[in-house]
Amino acid sequence: MELWESIALGGSAALAAVLGSMLGLGGGVFLVPIFTLFFGIDPKVAIAASAISVITNSVVGSSNHLRNGFTNIRLAMLLGLTTVSGAIAGALLAVVANAGVLSFIFGLVLLAAAISMLVRRQAVVPNSEPGDPDPFRLGASFTDRATGAVVRYIPQRVPLGLGASALAGILSGLLGVGGGVIQVPMMNLLMRVPVKAAAGTSTFLVGMTAVATATVFYADGKIDATVVVPAMIGIFAGSQLGSSLTSRVKTANLVLIFVAIMLYLSISMILKAFGIELPIED
Amino acid sequence: MDQPQGQQALNKTTASVLVWGFRVSAALLVLGLVVSAIQGEELHTSLESIPDLMGEIADGNGSGLVGLAILVMMATPIASTLSVAISSIRLGDRRYAAITAGVLGILIVSATISAT
């Protein structure tokens, strides 16, 4: 690979991470479509690179979230049982799946993510009360620095959450995305976990999920250092920039623009599955 | 339901494991890229097995170090999960120590199958 190609890959990964971190989605959801549509990289190599980038993002992001008390480790481990198992199953499916099928499924997931973002703009979910039953001993609290208030919560509907996590894991393994795009709204809307705790717990959880995915692709010889290294560096730099931009920019105002980008990528991936390429690809 | 001291210690230890995993991986990556650039060596388009990577590092090849950096990054969440399991045992939280051990078992089985 030429130096300019590596720089372009790293720059694209940084852009994906800036977008992802501003939206709380991680970079993987943008990385695979950008690598496959604009650089012509094999989808399986792109998925493997994305999985390792997700691990990098998770390792860096989780250390900050853990210090802020946003990560509910018990919840992450409980959901990890089904998510990690699902990720291994998904990655094994991805190794044998047709590239067109992967593109099609990715397009559908992007479409669902775009719709989920529009829904999340409207959703205000009440947290559970401290007196609520906590049979799984998952209750936790954190201090919200924006308001100075201590937020206490008890995750609800745990069995449903475990099932949804298995689905998130399968999609994560199949597509190399972190799964945050599913985990954060699932924890928030279904389990009534506050958004900051859901994002912190998801960031930790997706690292474990992506390890399961990456090891399967490692065994299949799909980890290409010429793609992975620029992706890792770009994702790391982009997520740092995205985090600092998030505190300065009104993210809600950008959601519609990003939803439009996701819809474009979604349609491109679905069309690619049928051998149709949009004019500005490659 | 405020974070008890044990929980804070668990978070702090886990964060430290993640930070050190990242530092070691980043250091190996930078070193590997510098050595590869000096030697005019191409990076691998398919990451080799661990014994082959060790052989390359012993031969002073930068691409081996880059491969090891990627593997260290992949191993870091496994190390943090191990740290959570150990901390849960120390806190006397048997239920979550067992759950964490289950997650760790799944990850290790997956990694072992891949490595072989």
mmCIF file of C-alpha atoms in Angstrom:
data_model
loop_
_atom_site.group_PDB
_atom_site.id
_atom_site.type_symbol
_atom_site.label_atom_id
_atom_site.label_comp_id
_atom_site.label_asym_id
_atom_site.label_seq_id
_atom_site.Cartn_x
_atom_site.Cartn_y
_atom_site.Cartn_z
ATOM 1 C CA MET A 1 0.000 0.000 0.000
ATOM 2 C CA GLU A 2 1.262 3.492 -0.901
ATOM 3 C CA LEU A 3 1.905 6.075 1.817
ATOM 4 C CA TRP A 4 -0.835 8.378 0.511
ATOM 5 C CA GLU A 5 -3.329 5.502 0.698
ATOM 6 C CA SER A 6 -2.382 4.854 4.343
ATOM 7 C CA ILE A 7 -2.774 8.549 5.141
ATOM 8 C CA ALA A 8 -6.156 8.627 3.367
ATOM 9 C CA LEU A 9 -7.282 5.517 5.298
ATOM 10 C CA GLY A 10 -6.144 7.060 8.595
ATOM 11 C CA GLY A 11 -7.857 10.361 7.751
ATOM 12 C CA SER A 12 -11.091 8.570 6.884
ATOM 13 C CA ALA A 13 -10.928 6.572 10.116
ATOM 14 C CA ALA A 14 -10.390 9.822 12.043
ATOM 15 C CA LEU A 15 -13.434 11.352 10.327
ATOM 16 C CA ALA A 16 -15.484 8.228 11.153
ATOM 17 C CA ALA A 17 -14.378 8.482 14.792
ATOM 18 C CA VAL A 18 -15.191 12.209 15.019
ATOM 19 C CA LEU A 19 -18.696 11.531 13.681
ATOM 20 C CA GLY A 20 -19.098 8.419 15.828
ATOM 21 C CA SER A 21 -17.969 9.962 19.092
ATOM 22 C CA MET A 22 -20.119 13.069 18.580
ATOM 23 C CA LEU A 23 -23.117 10.804 18.111
ATOM 24 C CA GLY A 24 -22.142 8.293 20.821
ATOM 25 C CA LEU A 25 -22.005 5.461 18.271
ATOM 26 C CA GLY A 26 -18.267 4.676 18.106
ATOM 27 C CA GLY A 27 -16.501 4.788 14.749
ATOM 28 C CA GLY A 28 -17.134 1.267 13.474
ATOM 29 C CA VAL A 29 -20.565 1.994 12.087
ATOM 30 C CA PHE A 30 -19.003 4.473 9.618
ATOM 31 C CA LEU A 31 -15.628 2.754 9.133
ATOM 32 C CA VAL A 32 -16.715 -0.370 7.252
ATOM 33 C CA PRO A 33 -18.869 1.471 4.645
ATOM 34 C CA ILE A 34 -16.148 4.100 4.083
ATOM 35 C CA PHE A 35 -13.408 1.465 3.644
ATOM 36 C CA THR A 36 -15.453 -0.757 1.349
ATOM 37 C CA LEU A 37 -17.255 1.925 -0.679
ATOM 38 C CA PHE A 38 -14.454 4.465 -1.127
ATOM 39 C CA PHE A 39 -11.255 2.382 -0.874
ATOM 40 C CA GLY A 40 -12.484 -0.888 -2.411
ATOM 41 C CA ILE A 41 -11.212 -2.889 0.583
ATOM 42 C CA ASP A 42 -12.571 -6.413 0.966
ATOM 43 C CA PRO A 43 -15.529 -6.250 3.425
ATOM 44 C CA LYS A 44 -14.052 -8.978 5.651
ATOM 45 C CA VAL A 45 -10.695 -7.152 5.928
ATOM 46 C CA ALA A 46 -12.624 -3.915 6.642
ATOM 47 C CA ILE A 47 -14.715 -5.673 9.329
ATOM 48 C CA ALA A 48 -11.555 -7.057 10.988
ATOM 49 C CA ALA A 49 -9.891 -3.602 10.928
ATOM 50 C CA SER A 50 -13.061 -2.072 12.321
ATOM 51 C CA ALA A 51 -13.180 -4.618 15.171
ATOM 52 C CA ILE A 52 -9.611 -3.753 16.222
ATOM 53 C CA SER A 53 -10.383 -0.033 15.973
ATOM 54 C CA VAL A 54 -13.423 -0.610 18.191
ATOM 55 C CA ILE A 55 -11.141 -2.303 20.759
ATOM 56 C CA THR A 56 -8.770 0.705 20.644
ATOM 57 C CA ASN A 57 -11.663 3.115 21.106
ATOM 58 C CA SER A 58 -13.094 1.010 23.940
ATOM 59 C CA VAL A 59 -9.762 0.727 25.788
ATOM 60 C CA VAL A 60 -9.190 4.505 25.668
ATOM 61 C CA GLY A 61 -12.827 5.522 26.266
ATOM 62 C CA SER A 62 -13.496 3.035 29.077
ATOM 63 C CA SER A 63 -10.599 4.229 31.203
ATOM 64 C CA ASN A 64 -12.186 7.715 31.223
ATOM 65 C CA HIS A 65 -15.734 6.422 31.805
ATOM 66 C CA LEU A 66 -14.564 4.164 34.671
ATOM 67 C CA ARG A 67 -12.887 7.093 36.439
ATOM 68 C CA ASN A 68 -16.086 9.149 36.049
ATOM 69 C CA GLY A 69 -18.145 6.282 37.512
ATOM 70 C CA PHE A 70 -20.333 5.973 34.379
ATOM 71 C CA THR A 71 -19.466 2.307 33.753
ATOM 72 C CA ASN A 72 -21.639 -0.272 35.507
ATOM 73 C CA ILE A 73 -19.190 -3.193 35.484
ATOM 74 C CA ARG A 74 -21.700 -5.718 36.870
ATOM 75 C CA LEU A 75 -24.180 -4.841 34.121
ATOM 76 C CA ALA A 76 -21.412 -5.023 31.490
ATOM 77 C CA MET A 77 -20.351 -8.493 32.667
ATOM 78 C CA LEU A 78 -23.914 -9.818 32.838
ATOM 79 C CA LEU A 79 -24.756 -8.540 29.332
ATOM 80 C CA GLY A 80 -21.284 -9.680 28.216
ATOM 81 C CA LEU A 81 -22.312 -13.333 28.668
ATOM 82 C CA THR A 82 -24.805 -13.139 25.802
ATOM 83 C CA THR A 83 -23.124 -10.360 23.786
ATOM 84 C CA VAL A 84 -19.710 -12.039 23.570
ATOM 85 C CA SER A 85 -21.254 -15.428 22.726
ATOM 86 C CA GLY A 86 -23.341 -13.714 20.036
ATOM 87 C CA ALA A 87 -20.273 -11.935 18.654
ATOM 88 C CA ILE A 88 -18.383 -15.202 18.206
ATOM 89 C CA ALA A 89 -21.373 -16.727 16.414
ATOM 90 C CA GLY A 90 -21.718 -13.616 14.232
ATOM 91 C CA ALA A 91 -18.022 -13.538 13.332
ATOM 92 C CA LEU A 92 -18.077 -17.242 12.398
ATOM 93 C CA LEU A 93 -21.067 -16.488 10.143
ATOM 94 C CA ALA A 94 -19.237 -13.497 8.611
ATOM 95 C CA VAL A 95 -16.198 -15.616 7.728
ATOM 96 C CA VAL A 96 -18.334 -17.921 5.554
ATOM 97 C CA ALA A 97 -20.871 -15.328 4.383
ATOM 98 C CA ASN A 98 -21.019 -13.809 0.919
ATOM 99 C CA ALA A 99 -19.626 -10.226 0.752
ATOM 100 C CA GLY A 100 -22.865 -9.028 -0.887
ATOM 101 C CA VAL A 101 -24.946 -10.422 1.967
ATOM 102 C CA LEU A 102 -22.699 -8.606 4.478
ATOM 103 C CA SER A 103 -23.101 -5.327 2.547
ATOM 104 C CA PHE A 104 -26.875 -5.770 2.493
ATOM 105 C CA ILE A 105 -27.128 -6.501 6.236
ATOM 106 C CA PHE A 106 -24.802 -3.574 6.981
ATOM 107 C CA GLY A 107 -27.036 -1.291 4.927
ATOM 108 C CA LEU A 108 -30.092 -2.405 6.912
ATOM 109 C CA VAL A 109 -28.296 -1.869 10.253
ATOM 110 C CA LEU A 110 -27.240 1.648 9.188
ATOM 111 C CA LEU A 111 -30.833 2.370 8.226
ATOM 112 C CA ALA A 112 -32.035 1.141 11.645
ATOM 113 C CA ALA A 113 -29.326 3.229 13.358
ATOM 114 C CA ALA A 114 -30.431 6.351 11.479
ATOM 115 C CA ILE A 115 -34.051 5.794 12.529
ATOM 116 C CA SER A 116 -32.928 5.065 16.121
ATOM 117 C CA MET A 117 -31.081 8.395 16.208
ATOM 118 C CA LEU A 118 -34.189 10.255 15.117
ATOM 119 C CA VAL A 119 -36.226 8.456 17.804
ATOM 120 C CA ARG A 120 -33.614 9.183 20.485
ATOM 121 C CA ARG A 121 -33.913 12.908 19.766
ATOM 122 C CA GLN A 122 -37.493 12.719 21.021
ATOM 123 C CA ALA A 123 -37.199 10.092 23.763
ATOM 124 C CA VAL A 124 -37.065 11.069 27.424
ATOM 125 C CA VAL A 125 -36.946 7.925 29.525
ATOM 126 C CA PRO A 126 -37.651 8.148 33.268
ATOM 127 C CA ASN A 127 -35.049 6.425 35.432
ATOM 128 C CA SER A 128 -36.091 3.782 37.923
ATOM 129 C CA GLU A 129 -36.478 4.755 41.566
ATOM 130 C CA PRO A 130 -33.994 3.709 44.282
ATOM 131 C CA GLY A 131 -36.740 1.742 46.070
ATOM 132 C CA ASP A 132 -37.435 -0.458 43.033
ATOM 133 C CA PRO A 133 -36.608 -4.182 43.366
ATOM 134 C CA ASP A 134 -33.055 -5.093 42.326
ATOM 135 C CA PRO A 135 -32.931 -8.914 42.122
ATOM 136 C CA PHE A 136 -29.763 -8.887 39.972
ATOM 137 C CA ARG A 137 -27.957 -6.392 42.276
ATOM 138 C CA LEU A 138 -27.234 -4.099 39.321
ATOM 139 C CA GLY A 139 -28.194 -0.787 40.958
ATOM 140 C CA ALA A 140 -25.555 1.910 40.700
ATOM 141 C CA SER A 141 -25.058 5.651 40.850
ATOM 142 C CA PHE A 142 -22.829 8.359 39.443
ATOM 143 C CA THR A 143 -22.402 12.093 39.789
ATOM 144 C CA ASP A 144 -23.514 14.038 36.731
ATOM 145 C CA ARG A 145 -20.936 16.820 36.485
ATOM 146 C CA ALA A 146 -23.170 18.887 34.200
ATOM 147 C CA THR A 147 -25.798 19.263 36.950
ATOM 148 C CA GLY A 148 -23.848 18.238 40.052
ATOM 149 C CA ALA A 149 -26.631 15.771 40.909
ATOM 150 C CA VAL A 150 -26.107 12.161 41.992
ATOM 151 C CA VAL A 151 -28.016 9.936 39.557
ATOM 152 C CA ARG A 152 -29.195 6.626 41.016
ATOM 153 C CA TYR A 153 -30.687 3.887 38.871
ATOM 154 C CA ILE A 154 -31.604 0.208 38.784
ATOM 155 C CA PRO A 155 -31.568 -1.487 35.370
ATOM 156 C CA GLN A 156 -34.993 -2.975 34.538
ATOM 157 C CA ARG A 157 -36.196 -5.826 32.252
ATOM 158 C CA VAL A 158 -32.880 -7.662 32.589
ATOM 159 C CA PRO A 159 -33.909 -10.902 30.789
ATOM 160 C CA LEU A 160 -35.095 -8.852 27.778
ATOM 161 C CA GLY A 161 -31.842 -6.910 27.906
ATOM 162 C CA LEU A 162 -29.866 -10.165 27.813
ATOM 163 C CA GLY A 163 -31.765 -11.254 24.690
ATOM 164 C CA ALA A 164 -31.269 -7.901 22.962
ATOM 165 C CA SER A 165 -27.574 -8.038 23.856
ATOM 166 C CA ALA A 166 -27.229 -11.412 22.161
ATOM 167 C CA LEU A 167 -28.681 -9.864 18.992
ATOM 168 C CA ALA A 168 -26.296 -6.892 19.336
ATOM 169 C CA GLY A 169 -23.411 -9.343 19.704
ATOM 170 C CA ILE A 170 -24.373 -11.296 16.571
ATOM 171 C CA LEU A 171 -24.573 -8.090 14.505
ATOM 172 C CA SER A 172 -21.333 -6.859 16.044
ATOM 173 C CA GLY A 173 -19.498 -10.057 15.100
ATOM 174 C CA LEU A 174 -21.095 -10.186 11.674
ATOM 175 C CA LEU A 175 -20.331 -6.558 10.762
ATOM 176 C CA GLY A 176 -17.340 -5.547 12.920
ATOM 177 C CA VAL A 177 -19.227 -2.685 14.550
ATOM 178 C CA GLY A 178 -18.931 -2.212 18.303
ATOM 179 C CA GLY A 179 -22.599 -2.768 18.912
ATOM 180 C CA GLY A 180 -22.962 0.540 20.750
ATOM 181 C CA VAL A 181 -25.413 1.588 18.077
ATOM 182 C CA ILE A 182 -27.752 -1.085 19.499
ATOM 183 C CA GLN A 183 -26.520 -1.347 23.110
ATOM 184 C CA VAL A 184 -26.889 2.323 24.103
ATOM 185 C CA PRO A 185 -30.523 2.780 22.988
ATOM 186 C CA MET A 186 -31.361 -0.742 24.254
ATOM 187 C CA MET A 187 -29.982 -0.026 27.751
ATOM 188 C CA ASN A 188 -31.561 3.431 27.797
ATOM 189 C CA LEU A 189 -34.989 2.758 26.288
ATOM 190 C CA LEU A 190 -35.525 -0.873 27.349
ATOM 191 C CA MET A 191 -33.565 -1.181 30.628
ATOM 192 C CA ARG A 192 -34.029 2.435 31.781
ATOM 193 C CA VAL A 193 -30.320 3.009 32.326
ATOM 194 C CA PRO A 194 -29.430 6.747 32.140
ATOM 195 C CA VAL A 195 -27.770 7.686 28.844
ATOM 196 C CA LYS A 196 -24.345 8.502 30.354
ATOM 197 C CA ALA A 197 -24.237 5.196 32.251
ATOM 198 C CA ALA A 198 -25.490 3.341 29.150
ATOM 199 C CA ALA A 199 -22.750 4.940 27.025
ATOM 200 C CA GLY A 200 -20.062 4.188 29.647
ATOM 201 C CA THR A 201 -21.191 0.580 30.122
ATOM 202 C CA SER A 202 -21.545 0.055 26.370
ATOM 203 C CA THR A 203 -18.044 1.426 25.701
ATOM 204 C CA PHE A 204 -16.588 -1.169 28.106
ATOM 205 C CA LEU A 205 -18.779 -3.980 26.796
ATOM 206 C CA VAL A 206 -18.046 -3.397 23.093
ATOM 207 C CA GLY A 207 -14.313 -3.862 23.772
ATOM 208 C CA MET A 208 -14.930 -7.430 24.962
ATOM 209 C CA THR A 209 -17.347 -8.051 22.081
ATOM 210 C CA ALA A 210 -14.877 -6.799 19.493
ATOM 211 C CA VAL A 211 -12.129 -9.049 20.930
ATOM 212 C CA ALA A 212 -14.345 -12.058 20.268
ATOM 213 C CA THR A 213 -14.886 -10.821 16.694
ATOM 214 C CA ALA A 214 -11.229 -9.939 16.065
ATOM 215 C CA THR A 215 -9.903 -13.323 17.233
ATOM 216 C CA VAL A 216 -12.146 -15.144 14.746
ATOM 217 C CA PHE A 217 -10.890 -12.908 11.900
ATOM 218 C CA TYR A 218 -7.291 -13.350 13.130
ATOM 219 C CA ALA A 219 -7.711 -17.095 12.780
ATOM 220 C CA ASP A 220 -9.064 -16.546 9.255
ATOM 221 C CA GLY A 221 -6.041 -14.421 8.248
ATOM 222 C CA LYS A 222 -8.119 -11.273 7.672
ATOM 223 C CA ILE A 223 -6.130 -8.922 9.921
ATOM 224 C CA ASP A 224 -4.212 -6.776 7.427
ATOM 225 C CA ALA A 225 -1.700 -4.541 9.257
ATOM 226 C CA THR A 226 -1.590 -2.104 6.306
ATOM 227 C CA VAL A 227 -5.313 -1.395 6.918
ATOM 228 C CA VAL A 228 -5.475 -1.942 10.700
ATOM 229 C CA VAL A 229 -2.614 0.408 11.672
ATOM 230 C CA PRO A 230 -3.945 3.544 9.886
ATOM 231 C CA ALA A 231 -7.429 2.665 11.155
ATOM 232 C CA MET A 232 -6.229 2.332 14.781
ATOM 233 C CA ILE A 233 -4.284 5.610 14.657
ATOM 234 C CA GLY A 234 -7.086 7.448 12.860
ATOM 235 C CA ILE A 235 -9.785 6.168 15.215
ATOM 236 C CA PHE A 236 -7.720 7.111 18.266
ATOM 237 C CA ALA A 237 -6.977 10.643 16.994
ATOM 238 C CA GLY A 238 -10.538 11.146 15.752
ATOM 239 C CA SER A 239 -12.186 10.017 18.977
ATOM 240 C CA GLN A 240 -10.015 12.451 20.984
ATOM 241 C CA LEU A 241 -10.991 15.286 18.642
ATOM 242 C CA GLY A 242 -14.641 14.181 18.646
ATOM 243 C CA SER A 243 -14.764 14.138 22.466
ATOM 244 C CA SER A 244 -13.472 17.703 22.691
ATOM 245 C CA LEU A 245 -15.806 18.879 19.904
ATOM 246 C CA THR A 246 -18.812 17.235 21.579
ATOM 247 C CA SER A 247 -18.552 19.550 24.569
ATOM 248 C CA ARG A 248 -18.420 22.646 22.312
ATOM 249 C CA VAL A 249 -20.917 21.795 19.582
ATOM 250 C CA LYS A 250 -24.659 21.328 20.025
ATOM 251 C CA THR A 251 -24.753 17.722 18.871
ATOM 252 C CA ALA A 252 -28.538 17.723 18.577
ATOM 253 C CA ASN A 253 -28.289 20.283 15.770
ATOM 254 C CA LEU A 254 -25.977 17.992 13.812
ATOM 255 C CA VAL A 255 -28.075 14.858 14.164
ATOM 256 C CA LEU A 256 -30.131 15.490 11.024
ATOM 257 C CA ILE A 257 -26.993 16.010 8.900
ATOM 258 C CA PHE A 258 -25.451 12.814 10.260
ATOM 259 C CA VAL A 259 -28.682 10.903 9.735
ATOM 260 C CA ALA A 260 -28.540 12.028 6.076
ATOM 261 C CA ILE A 261 -24.943 10.705 5.822
ATOM 262 C CA MET A 262 -25.986 7.403 7.388
ATOM 263 C CA LEU A 263 -28.922 7.097 4.995
ATOM 264 C CA TYR A 264 -26.594 7.701 2.026
ATOM 265 C CA LEU A 265 -24.132 5.052 3.267
ATOM 266 C CA SER A 266 -27.008 2.693 4.004
ATOM 267 C CA ILE A 267 -28.455 2.987 0.496
ATOM 268 C CA SER A 268 -24.962 2.655 -1.011
ATOM 269 C CA MET A 269 -24.291 -0.572 0.907
ATOM 270 C CA ILE A 270 -27.666 -2.064 -0.010
ATOM 271 C CA LEU A 271 -27.166 -1.172 -3.699
ATOM 272 C CA LYS A 272 -23.617 -2.561 -3.596
ATOM 273 C CA ALA A 273 -25.072 -5.895 -2.501
ATOM 274 C CA PHE A 274 -26.876 -5.938 -5.863
ATOM 275 C CA GLY A 275 -23.798 -4.825 -7.813
ATOM 276 C CA ILE A 276 -24.950 -1.210 -8.242
ATOM 277 C CA GLU A 277 -22.464 1.539 -7.332
ATOM 278 C CA LEU A 278 -23.327 5.184 -6.766
ATOM 279 C CA PRO A 279 -21.325 7.703 -8.864
ATOM 280 C CA ILE A 280 -18.922 9.010 -6.178
ATOM 281 C CA GLU A 281 -17.805 5.601 -4.892
ATOM 282 C CA ASP A 282 -14.217 4.336 -5.397
ATOM 283 C CA MET B 1 -26.709 2.786 46.240
ATOM 284 C CA ASP B 2 -23.799 5.273 46.131
ATOM 285 C CA GLN B 3 -20.636 3.729 44.745
ATOM 286 C CA PRO B 4 -19.098 1.870 47.700
ATOM 287 C CA GLN B 5 -15.334 2.050 48.197
ATOM 288 C CA GLY B 6 -14.882 -1.486 46.889
ATOM 289 C CA GLN B 7 -16.687 -0.555 43.676
ATOM 290 C CA GLN B 8 -14.531 2.553 43.261
ATOM 291 C CA ALA B 9 -11.392 0.457 43.759
ATOM 292 C CA LEU B 10 -12.686 -2.025 41.159
ATOM 293 C CA ASN B 11 -13.223 0.802 38.655
ATOM 294 C CA LYS B 12 -9.783 2.270 39.384
ATOM 295 C CA THR B 13 -7.963 -1.056 38.974
ATOM 296 C CA THR B 14 -9.813 -1.866 35.743
ATOM 297 C CA ALA B 15 -9.033 1.605 34.357
ATOM 298 C CA SER B 16 -5.335 1.125 35.197
ATOM 299 C CA VAL B 17 -5.220 -2.199 33.340
ATOM 300 C CA LEU B 18 -6.775 -0.546 30.273
ATOM 301 C CA VAL B 19 -4.405 2.439 30.393
ATOM 302 C CA TRP B 20 -1.302 0.226 30.682
ATOM 303 C CA GLY B 21 -2.506 -2.080 27.898
ATOM 304 C CA PHE B 22 -2.930 0.941 25.649
ATOM 305 C CA ARG B 23 0.496 2.359 26.589
ATOM 306 C CA VAL B 24 2.323 -0.922 25.909
ATOM 307 C CA SER B 25 0.495 -1.407 22.594
ATOM 308 C CA ALA B 26 1.138 2.201 21.497
ATOM 309 C CA ALA B 27 4.841 1.973 22.423
ATOM 310 C CA LEU B 28 5.249 -1.292 20.460
ATOM 311 C CA LEU B 29 3.366 0.211 17.497
ATOM 312 C CA VAL B 30 5.531 3.352 17.353
ATOM 313 C CA LEU B 31 8.731 1.326 17.746
ATOM 314 C CA GLY B 32 7.622 -1.170 15.098
ATOM 315 C CA LEU B 33 6.716 1.559 12.600
ATOM 316 C CA VAL B 34 10.057 3.342 13.141
ATOM 317 C CA VAL B 35 12.044 0.098 12.712
ATOM 318 C CA SER B 36 9.986 -0.841 9.611
ATOM 319 C CA ALA B 37 10.584 2.619 8.105
ATOM 320 C CA ILE B 38 14.345 2.400 8.740
ATOM 321 C CA GLN B 39 14.510 -1.102 7.240
ATOM 322 C CA GLY B 40 12.211 -0.168 4.329
ATOM 323 C CA GLU B 41 10.043 -3.125 5.298
ATOM 324 C CA GLU B 42 6.362 -3.622 4.300
ATOM 325 C CA LEU B 43 3.756 -4.407 6.968
ATOM 326 C CA HIS B 44 2.025 -7.800 6.834
ATOM 327 C CA THR B 45 -1.214 -8.022 4.882
ATOM 328 C CA SER B 46 -2.197 -11.021 7.023
ATOM 329 C CA LEU B 47 -1.188 -11.059 10.681
ATOM 330 C CA GLU B 48 1.006 -14.092 11.424
ATOM 331 C CA SER B 49 0.713 -16.626 14.254
ATOM 332 C CA ILE B 50 2.237 -15.728 17.638
ATOM 333 C CA PRO B 51 5.306 -18.055 17.262
ATOM 334 C CA ASP B 52 6.036 -16.571 13.796
ATOM 335 C CA LEU B 53 5.688 -13.030 15.160
ATOM 336 C CA MET B 54 8.108 -13.851 17.994
ATOM 337 C CA GLY B 55 10.572 -15.208 15.445
ATOM 338 C CA GLU B 56 10.319 -11.961 13.469
ATOM 339 C CA ILE B 57 10.868 -9.855 16.577
ATOM 340 C CA ALA B 58 13.916 -11.957 17.446
ATOM 341 C CA ASP B 59 15.219 -11.228 13.919
ATOM 342 C CA GLY B 60 14.735 -7.486 14.584
ATOM 343 C CA ASN B 61 11.886 -7.009 12.089
ATOM 344 C CA GLY B 62 9.631 -4.005 12.716
ATOM 345 C CA SER B 63 6.563 -5.667 11.222
ATOM 346 C CA GLY B 64 6.749 -8.290 13.993
ATOM 347 C CA LEU B 65 6.584 -5.517 16.594
ATOM 348 C CA VAL B 66 3.590 -3.958 14.797
ATOM 349 C CA GLY B 67 1.840 -7.348 14.816
ATOM 350 C CA LEU B 68 2.591 -7.741 18.531
ATOM 351 C CA ALA B 69 1.177 -4.232 19.172
ATOM 352 C CA ILE B 70 -2.098 -5.284 17.526
ATOM 353 C CA LEU B 71 -2.222 -8.482 19.613
ATOM 354 C CA VAL B 72 -1.502 -6.569 22.856
ATOM 355 C CA MET B 73 -4.382 -4.217 22.035
ATOM 356 C CA MET B 74 -6.623 -7.266 21.415
ATOM 357 C CA ALA B 75 -5.516 -8.814 24.728
ATOM 358 C CA THR B 76 -6.146 -5.673 26.807
ATOM 359 C CA PRO B 77 -9.950 -6.144 27.267
ATOM 360 C CA ILE B 78 -9.251 -9.791 28.228
ATOM 361 C CA ALA B 79 -6.764 -8.576 30.866
ATOM 362 C CA SER B 80 -9.304 -6.052 32.172
ATOM 363 C CA THR B 81 -11.940 -8.802 32.428
ATOM 364 C CA LEU B 82 -9.451 -10.942 34.382
ATOM 365 C CA SER B 83 -8.823 -7.968 36.660
ATOM 366 C CA VAL B 84 -12.591 -7.586 37.277
ATOM 367 C CA ALA B 85 -12.857 -11.309 38.117
ATOM 368 C CA ILE B 86 -10.000 -11.116 40.636
ATOM 369 C CA SER B 87 -11.338 -7.896 42.196
ATOM 370 C CA SER B 88 -14.854 -9.397 42.488
ATOM 371 C CA ILE B 89 -13.431 -12.404 44.351
ATOM 372 C CA ARG B 90 -11.540 -10.070 46.709
ATOM 373 C CA LEU B 91 -14.759 -8.104 47.327
ATOM 374 C CA GLY B 92 -16.557 -11.362 48.179
ATOM 375 C CA ASP B 93 -18.986 -10.867 45.288
ATOM 376 C CA ARG B 94 -19.227 -14.540 44.290
ATOM 377 C CA ARG B 95 -22.136 -14.166 41.869
ATOM 378 C CA TYR B 96 -20.418 -11.560 39.690
ATOM 379 C CA ALA B 97 -17.035 -13.251 40.069
ATOM 380 C CA ALA B 98 -18.657 -16.350 38.507
ATOM 381 C CA ILE B 99 -20.381 -14.314 35.761
ATOM 382 C CA THR B 100 -17.096 -12.524 34.944
ATOM 383 C CA ALA B 101 -15.277 -15.853 34.915
ATOM 384 C CA GLY B 102 -17.896 -17.079 32.417
ATOM 385 C CA VAL B 103 -17.250 -14.110 30.097
ATOM 386 C CA LEU B 104 -13.498 -14.597 30.502
ATOM 387 C CA GLY B 105 -13.862 -18.303 29.707
ATOM 388 C CA ILE B 106 -15.736 -17.529 26.477
ATOM 389 C CA LEU B 107 -13.079 -14.962 25.455
ATOM 390 C CA ILE B 108 -10.176 -17.289 26.278
ATOM 391 C CA VAL B 109 -11.721 -20.240 24.426
ATOM 392 C CA SER B 110 -12.272 -17.978 21.399
ATOM 393 C CA ALA B 111 -8.695 -16.636 21.562
ATOM 394 C CA THR B 112 -7.205 -20.112 22.065
ATOM 395 C CA ILE B 113 -9.087 -21.562 19.100
ATOM 396 C CA SER B 114 -7.888 -18.626 16.966
ATOM 397 C CA ALA B 115 -4.273 -18.931 18.111
ATOM 398 C CA THR B 116 -4.161 -22.622 17.245
#
